Each structure stands twice: as C-alpha cells, then as structure tokens.
CSV table of C-alpha atoms and ligand atoms in Angstrom, one decimal:
chain,number,residue,atom,x,y,z
A,412,MET,CA,4.7,-0.5,8.6
A,413,LEU,CA,0.5,1.3,7.7
A,414,LYS,CA,-2.1,-0.8,6.7
A,415,ILE,CA,-5.1,1.2,6.0
A,416,GLU,CA,-8.1,-1.3,5.3
A,417,ASN,CA,-12.0,-0.2,3.6
A,418,LEU,CA,-11.5,3.4,5.2
A,419,HIS,CA,-14.4,5.6,4.8
A,420,THR,CA,-14.1,9.5,6.2
A,421,SER,CA,-16.9,11.9,5.4
A,422,TYR,CA,-18.1,15.6,5.5
A,423,GLY,CA,-20.8,15.4,7.4
A,424,PRO,CA,-23.4,13.9,5.0
A,425,VAL,CA,-21.2,13.6,2.1
A,426,GLU,CA,-18.7,10.6,2.3
A,427,ALA,CA,-15.3,11.2,0.5
A,428,LEU,CA,-13.2,8.5,0.7
A,429,HIS,CA,-15.3,5.5,-0.3
A,430,GLY,CA,-13.6,2.3,0.9
A,431,ILE,CA,-9.7,3.1,0.3
A,432,ASP,CA,-6.9,-0.3,0.8
A,433,ILE,CA,-3.4,0.4,1.2
A,434,ASN,CA,-0.6,-0.6,2.1
A,435,ILE,CA,2.8,0.5,3.6
A,436,GLU,CA,6.4,-1.4,3.6
A,437,ASP,CA,8.9,-0.1,6.5
A,438,GLY,CA,11.3,1.9,4.9
A,439,ALA,CA,9.2,2.4,1.2
A,440,ILE,CA,8.4,6.1,0.0
A,441,VAL,CA,4.7,5.6,-1.6
A,442,GLY,CA,3.1,8.1,-3.6
A,443,VAL,CA,-0.7,8.8,-3.5
A,444,LEU,CA,-1.8,10.3,-6.7
A,445,GLY,CA,-5.1,11.9,-8.1
A,446,ALA,CA,-6.4,15.0,-9.4
A,447,ASN,CA,-7.7,18.1,-7.6
A,448,GLY,CA,-10.5,16.8,-4.7
A,449,ALA,CA,-9.9,12.9,-5.2
A,450,GLY,CA,-9.3,12.4,-1.6
A,451,LYS,CA,-5.6,12.4,-1.4
A,452,THR,CA,-5.9,15.1,1.6
A,453,THR,CA,-8.4,13.5,3.3
A,454,LEU,CA,-6.9,10.7,3.2
A,455,LEU,CA,-3.6,11.9,4.9
A,456,LYS,CA,-5.8,13.5,7.7
A,457,SER,CA,-8.0,10.3,8.1
A,458,ILE,CA,-4.6,8.6,8.8
A,459,ALA,CA,-3.5,11.1,11.5
A,460,GLY,CA,-6.6,11.4,12.9
A,461,LEU,CA,-7.5,15.6,12.0
A,462,LEU,CA,-10.5,13.7,10.4
A,463,ARG,CA,-13.1,10.9,11.6
A,464,VAL,CA,-13.2,7.7,9.8
A,465,SER,CA,-16.3,6.5,9.5
A,466,LYS,CA,-15.2,3.1,8.5
A,467,GLY,CA,-12.8,0.8,8.3
A,468,HIS,CA,-9.2,0.5,9.9
A,469,THR,CA,-5.6,1.9,10.2
A,470,VAL,CA,-3.5,-0.5,11.5
A,471,TYR,CA,0.4,1.0,12.2
A,472,ALA,CA,2.8,-1.2,13.6
A,473,GLY,CA,0.5,-3.9,14.5
A,474,LYS,CA,-1.4,-1.3,16.0
A,475,ASP,CA,-5.6,-0.4,15.4
A,476,ILE,CA,-5.4,3.3,15.6
A,477,THR,CA,-8.3,4.3,13.7
A,478,ASN,CA,-9.8,7.5,15.2
A,479,LEU,CA,-7.0,7.9,17.9
A,480,SER,CA,-6.0,11.6,18.6
A,481,ALA,CA,-3.8,13.6,16.4
A,482,GLN,CA,-1.5,14.0,19.4
A,483,ARG,CA,-1.8,10.2,20.4
A,484,ILE,CA,-0.6,9.1,16.6
A,485,VAL,CA,2.5,11.9,16.6
A,486,LYS,CA,3.6,10.0,19.5
A,487,LEU,CA,3.2,6.9,17.8
A,488,GLY,CA,5.6,8.1,15.2
A,489,ILE,CA,3.6,9.4,12.0
A,490,SER,CA,4.2,13.3,11.4
A,491,LEU,CA,1.8,15.7,8.7
A,492,VAL,CA,3.4,17.7,6.5
A,493,PRO,CA,-0.1,19.5,5.9
A,494,GLN,CA,-0.7,21.0,2.5
A,495,GLY,CA,-0.2,24.4,2.1
A,496,ARG,CA,3.0,24.3,4.9
A,497,LEU,CA,0.5,25.9,7.8
A,498,LEU,CA,3.7,27.8,9.3
A,499,PHE,CA,3.3,30.5,11.9
A,500,THR,CA,4.9,32.5,9.4
A,501,GLU,CA,4.8,35.8,12.0
A,502,MET,CA,7.0,33.6,13.8
A,503,SER,CA,11.0,33.1,13.7
A,504,VAL,CA,12.6,29.9,12.0
A,505,ARG,CA,13.6,28.5,15.6
A,506,GLU,CA,9.5,29.0,17.6
A,507,ASN,CA,9.1,27.1,14.7
A,508,LEU,CA,10.7,24.3,15.5
A,509,GLU,CA,9.8,24.5,18.6
A,510,MET,CA,6.2,23.9,18.1
A,511,GLY,CA,7.2,20.8,16.3
A,512,ALA,CA,8.4,19.4,19.5
A,513,TYR,CA,5.9,20.9,21.8
A,514,LEU,CA,4.8,17.1,23.2
A,515,LEU,CA,8.6,16.9,24.6
A,516,GLN,CA,9.5,17.7,27.9
A,517,ASP,CA,12.9,16.6,27.6
A,518,ARG,CA,15.0,19.5,26.8
A,519,THR,CA,18.7,17.1,26.0
A,520,GLU,CA,16.5,15.7,23.6
A,521,PHE,CA,14.9,18.6,22.3
A,522,ASN,CA,18.3,20.3,21.7
A,523,LYS,CA,19.8,17.1,20.1
A,524,ARG,CA,16.2,16.7,17.4
A,525,LEU,CA,18.0,20.2,17.0
A,526,ASP,CA,20.9,19.8,15.8
A,527,ASP,CA,20.1,17.0,13.7
A,528,VAL,CA,17.1,18.6,12.1
A,529,HIS,CA,20.1,21.8,11.3
A,530,ALA,CA,22.7,18.6,9.9
A,531,MET,CA,20.1,17.8,7.6
A,532,PHE,CA,19.1,21.8,7.1
A,533,PRO,CA,22.1,24.2,7.3
A,534,ILE,CA,19.9,27.0,6.2
A,535,LEU,CA,17.6,26.7,8.7
A,536,LYS,CA,20.0,26.8,11.4
A,537,ALA,CA,21.8,29.9,9.6
A,538,ARG,CA,18.4,31.5,9.7
A,539,ALA,CA,17.2,30.6,12.9
A,540,GLN,CA,16.2,33.6,14.4
A,541,GLN,CA,14.7,34.8,10.7
A,542,MET,CA,10.9,35.9,10.9
A,543,VAL,CA,9.4,32.8,8.5
A,544,ALA,CA,7.2,35.1,6.1
A,545,LEU,CA,10.8,36.6,4.8
A,546,MET,CA,11.9,33.2,3.3
A,547,SER,CA,11.2,31.6,0.1
A,548,GLY,CA,8.6,28.9,-0.6
A,549,GLY,CA,11.3,26.5,-0.8
A,550,GLU,CA,12.6,27.5,2.2
A,551,GLN,CA,9.3,27.6,4.3
A,552,GLN,CA,8.9,23.8,2.7
A,553,MET,CA,11.7,22.7,3.8
A,554,LEU,CA,11.0,24.0,7.3
A,555,ALA,CA,8.0,22.2,7.0
A,556,VAL,CA,9.6,19.1,6.5
A,557,ALA,CA,11.8,19.8,9.5
A,558,ARG,CA,8.9,20.8,12.2
A,559,ALA,CA,7.7,17.3,11.7
A,560,LEU,CA,11.0,15.8,12.4
A,561,MET,CA,10.8,17.8,15.5
A,562,THR,CA,8.5,15.0,17.3
A,563,LYS,CA,10.9,12.3,15.7
A,564,PRO,CA,8.6,10.4,13.0
A,565,ASP,CA,9.2,7.0,12.0
A,566,LEU,CA,7.0,7.5,8.8
A,567,ILE,CA,6.0,11.3,7.3
A,568,LEU,CA,2.8,12.0,5.6
A,569,LEU,CA,3.5,14.4,2.7
A,570,ASP,CA,0.7,16.7,1.5
A,571,GLU,CA,1.7,18.3,-1.9
A,572,PRO,CA,5.0,19.6,-1.0
A,573,SER,CA,5.0,20.8,-4.6
A,574,ILE,CA,3.1,23.7,-4.1
A,575,GLY,CA,3.5,27.6,-4.5
A,576,LEU,CA,6.9,25.8,-5.5
A,577,ALA,CA,9.7,26.5,-8.8
A,578,PRO,CA,10.1,22.9,-10.7
A,579,LYS,CA,13.6,23.4,-9.9
A,580,ILE,CA,13.3,23.8,-6.5
A,581,PHE,CA,10.7,21.1,-5.8
A,582,ASP,CA,13.5,19.0,-7.2
A,583,GLN,CA,15.4,19.7,-4.4
A,584,ILE,CA,12.4,19.2,-2.2
A,585,LEU,CA,12.2,15.4,-3.7
A,586,ASP,CA,16.3,15.3,-3.5
A,587,THR,CA,15.6,15.6,0.5
A,588,ILE,CA,12.4,13.6,1.2
A,589,LYS,CA,14.8,11.2,-0.7
A,590,ASP,CA,17.6,11.4,1.6
A,591,LEU,CA,15.6,11.3,4.4
A,592,ASN,CA,14.1,8.1,3.3
A,593,THR,CA,18.1,6.5,2.7
A,594,VAL,CA,19.7,8.2,5.3
A,595,ARG,CA,17.6,7.7,8.2
A,596,GLN,CA,14.7,4.7,6.7
A,597,THR,CA,12.0,7.1,7.7
A,598,THR,CA,9.2,5.8,5.7
A,599,ILE,CA,7.2,8.8,3.3
A,600,VAL,CA,4.0,8.8,2.1
A,601,ILE,CA,3.8,12.0,-0.5
A,602,ALA,CA,0.3,12.1,-1.9
A,603,GLU,CA,0.9,15.3,-5.0
A,604,GLN,CA,-0.7,16.1,-8.7
A,605,ASN,CA,2.8,15.9,-10.3
A,606,VAL,CA,2.5,12.7,-11.1
A,607,LYS,CA,5.4,12.4,-13.2
A,608,LYS,CA,8.0,13.8,-10.8
A,609,ILE,CA,6.6,11.4,-8.0
A,610,LEU,CA,6.9,8.3,-10.5
A,611,LYS,CA,10.4,8.8,-10.1
A,612,ILE,CA,11.1,8.3,-5.8
A,613,VAL,CA,8.3,6.7,-5.4
A,614,ASP,CA,9.1,3.1,-5.1
A,615,HIS,CA,4.8,2.1,-5.5
A,616,ALA,CA,2.4,4.0,-6.0
A,617,TYR,CA,-1.7,3.9,-5.4
A,618,VAL,CA,-4.1,6.8,-8.0
A,619,LEU,CA,-7.0,7.8,-6.4
A,620,GLU,CA,-10.6,8.7,-8.0
A,621,SER,CA,-13.3,10.6,-6.5
A,622,GLY,CA,-12.9,9.1,-3.2
A,623,LYS,CA,-10.9,5.1,-4.6
A,624,VAL,CA,-8.4,3.4,-5.4
A,625,VAL,CA,-8.4,3.3,-9.0
A,626,ILE,CA,-5.1,1.8,-9.8
A,627,GLU,CA,-1.5,0.9,-8.0
A,628,GLY,CA,1.7,-0.7,-8.4
A,629,THR,CA,5.4,0.1,-8.5
A,630,SER,CA,6.2,3.5,-9.8
A,631,GLU,CA,7.5,1.4,-13.0
A,632,GLN,CA,4.5,-0.5,-13.5
A,633,LEU,CA,2.2,3.0,-13.4
A,634,SER,CA,4.9,4.4,-15.3
A,635,ASN,CA,3.9,1.8,-18.6
A,636,ASN,CA,-0.1,2.3,-17.6
A,637,GLU,CA,-1.8,3.6,-20.8
A,638,ALA,CA,-4.0,4.8,-19.2
A,639,ILE,CA,-2.1,6.9,-16.4
A,640,ARG,CA,0.2,7.9,-19.1
A,641,GLN,CA,-2.6,9.7,-21.0
A,642,ALA,CA,-4.3,11.0,-18.0
A,643,TYR,CA,-1.9,11.6,-16.3
A,644,LEU,CA,1.4,12.3,-17.9
A,645,GLY,CA,0.2,13.9,-21.1
A,646,LEU,CA,2.1,11.1,-23.6
B,697,ATP,P1,-6.5,18.7,-3.9
B,697,ATP,O1,-5.4,18.5,-4.2
B,697,ATP,O2,-7.5,19.4,-4.0
B,697,ATP,O3,-5.8,18.8,-2.2
B,697,ATP,P2,-7.5,16.1,-2.5
B,697,ATP,O4,-7.0,15.2,-3.5
B,697,ATP,O5,-6.7,16.3,-1.6
B,697,ATP,O6,-7.6,17.4,-3.4
B,697,ATP,P3,-9.4,16.4,-0.9
B,697,ATP,O7,-9.4,18.0,-0.2
B,697,ATP,O8,-9.4,15.4,0.0
B,697,ATP,O9,-9.0,15.8,-2.3
B,697,ATP,O10,-11.0,16.3,-1.0
B,697,ATP,C1,-11.9,15.2,-1.9
B,697,ATP,C2,-13.5,16.1,-1.6
B,697,ATP,O11,-14.1,15.9,-0.4
B,697,ATP,C3,-13.6,16.7,-2.4
B,697,ATP,O12,-14.8,16.2,-2.8
B,697,ATP,C4,-13.8,18.2,-1.2
B,697,ATP,O13,-15.5,18.7,-2.1
B,697,ATP,C5,-14.6,17.0,-0.1
B,697,ATP,N1,-14.0,17.8,0.7
B,697,ATP,C6,-12.9,18.4,0.9
B,697,ATP,N2,-13.2,19.1,1.9
B,697,ATP,C7,-14.3,19.6,2.6
B,697,ATP,C8,-14.8,20.4,3.5
B,697,ATP,N3,-13.8,20.9,4.5
B,697,ATP,N4,-15.9,19.9,3.6
B,697,ATP,C9,-17.1,19.0,3.0
B,697,ATP,N5,-16.2,18.9,1.7
B,697,ATP,C10,-15.2,18.7,1.5
C-alpha cells in the first residue's frame, strides 16, 4: 500500500532522515519505534506532505505522492493524527470534527461520516457541544483520531498517541486502534517510544535511530531481538 524508498528530509542544512526504506502492507498495523529525536515525527510529516522531502520517494497505492501538498495527500486517503493532537481546544467537539472534514462539500456524506465516528466513539456524540479543553487527555486523543477519520482515510498515521496519557488510558486507545484496523481494515502506522505496548499490537515494526532504520521485523522477531530487549524493553 505504501512504499517509502530512500527517503531523505532536512531541516535547512541539517538532514534528519538519511535514506529510509519502509514497506507497509494493505491492512497492516506497523510500528515506527525509536527514542526522542530518532526521526519518527519527521518521517510521518514527510509522508503526509507537511515536510518537503529532499531525496527518495513515497509511493502510495501505486502512485508517486512524494512532495504532493498535504491537502492532496489527505484526498488520496492518508490522514495524520499529529503529536500533541493539535485540537482546537477552545472549540466544541462537534466543531473539531467539522474541521476534520473541511475538504468535504457534500452534507449527506458529512452526516454519514459523523454518524460513523459517533458509532465508534459514543462519548463524542454525548459531548458534542462540550469545549475540548474540558475533556480528559484520553477523550482528546479519541477526538484526534475521530477528526482524522472524518477524512475517511485508508491509512492513518498516528504520532505518539501515548503522550500525556496514563497507561490504562493508553491501553484503551490501543484497543480502539486495533478495532479500527480489524473492523474497518484501516491500515495504521503508529510512531511510539513505548515499544513494549506497541509490539503487542503491530504486525511489523521499524526501529529508527538518528534518522535511519536500524532494525526491522515482525513483532515476534523484535520481541526476541537481544538488542531491542536490552535497549527498549528493559530486559
Ligand atoms: P520525538 O519523540 O521527540 O518527537 P522523533 O523521533 O519524532 O522524536 P523528530 O522530531 O522527527 O524525532 O526529530 C528528528 C531530528 O530532527 C532531531 O535531531 C531533531 O532535533 C530534528 N528536528 C526536528 N524538528 C526540527 C525543526 N523544526 N528544525 C530543526 N531540526 C528539527
């Protein structure tokens, strides 16, 4: 579904990604793991068209999407849930969902998507008029995922959904993500530092260090890898 080939991205003169190769199969849940500053956010933003790629390619559903605008990439079916969620916290839940669908003109389709999202996250229907700033971290993360779903994506890129969440709440978010994948066959890429939990839900994962993939494999392979066990699992 998504093939990333020799991807390089720089911030001014400083290169942050030094030739990333990643393959994401249709319907998979794939982890992008690594410590602070490894390049996870840079990678997701490069895929989503929010950063300019200096070299290499991103091919999505057979189409080269490298350096297309973020808007075009959303229309093609890729949606990013950004780190820190970036919700409009002074606005209501409903208004945030409307912002998620701002590219959509068709009212019937909008209502259909809203019903769909409400079925998945009933709390967002119950709290439709509530100001987002008054919601808990877990509810806000659900809203961030729901806002991304309003674009009806085939591929969702989640950037560190665990940030600011208690472990139990993060587990609930992971259950929701798993459901999204199982029930709707949405392909998921999840960037996280929380390696232990992620290896329980992904099919395949890539470990980034200093802008490069250093290890990749199935979750079973990574869970049994000695270097991963020592560096990330504390075993
Ligand atoms: P984190 O978990 O902290 O978000 P990350 O794995 O997502 O880490 P990135 O944020 O992608 O890592 O950072 C990769 C590298 O790019 C780091 O060396 C970082 O300092 C650098 N970097 C990130 N954003 C910028 C920026 N706006 N300008 C300059 N350098 C940046």
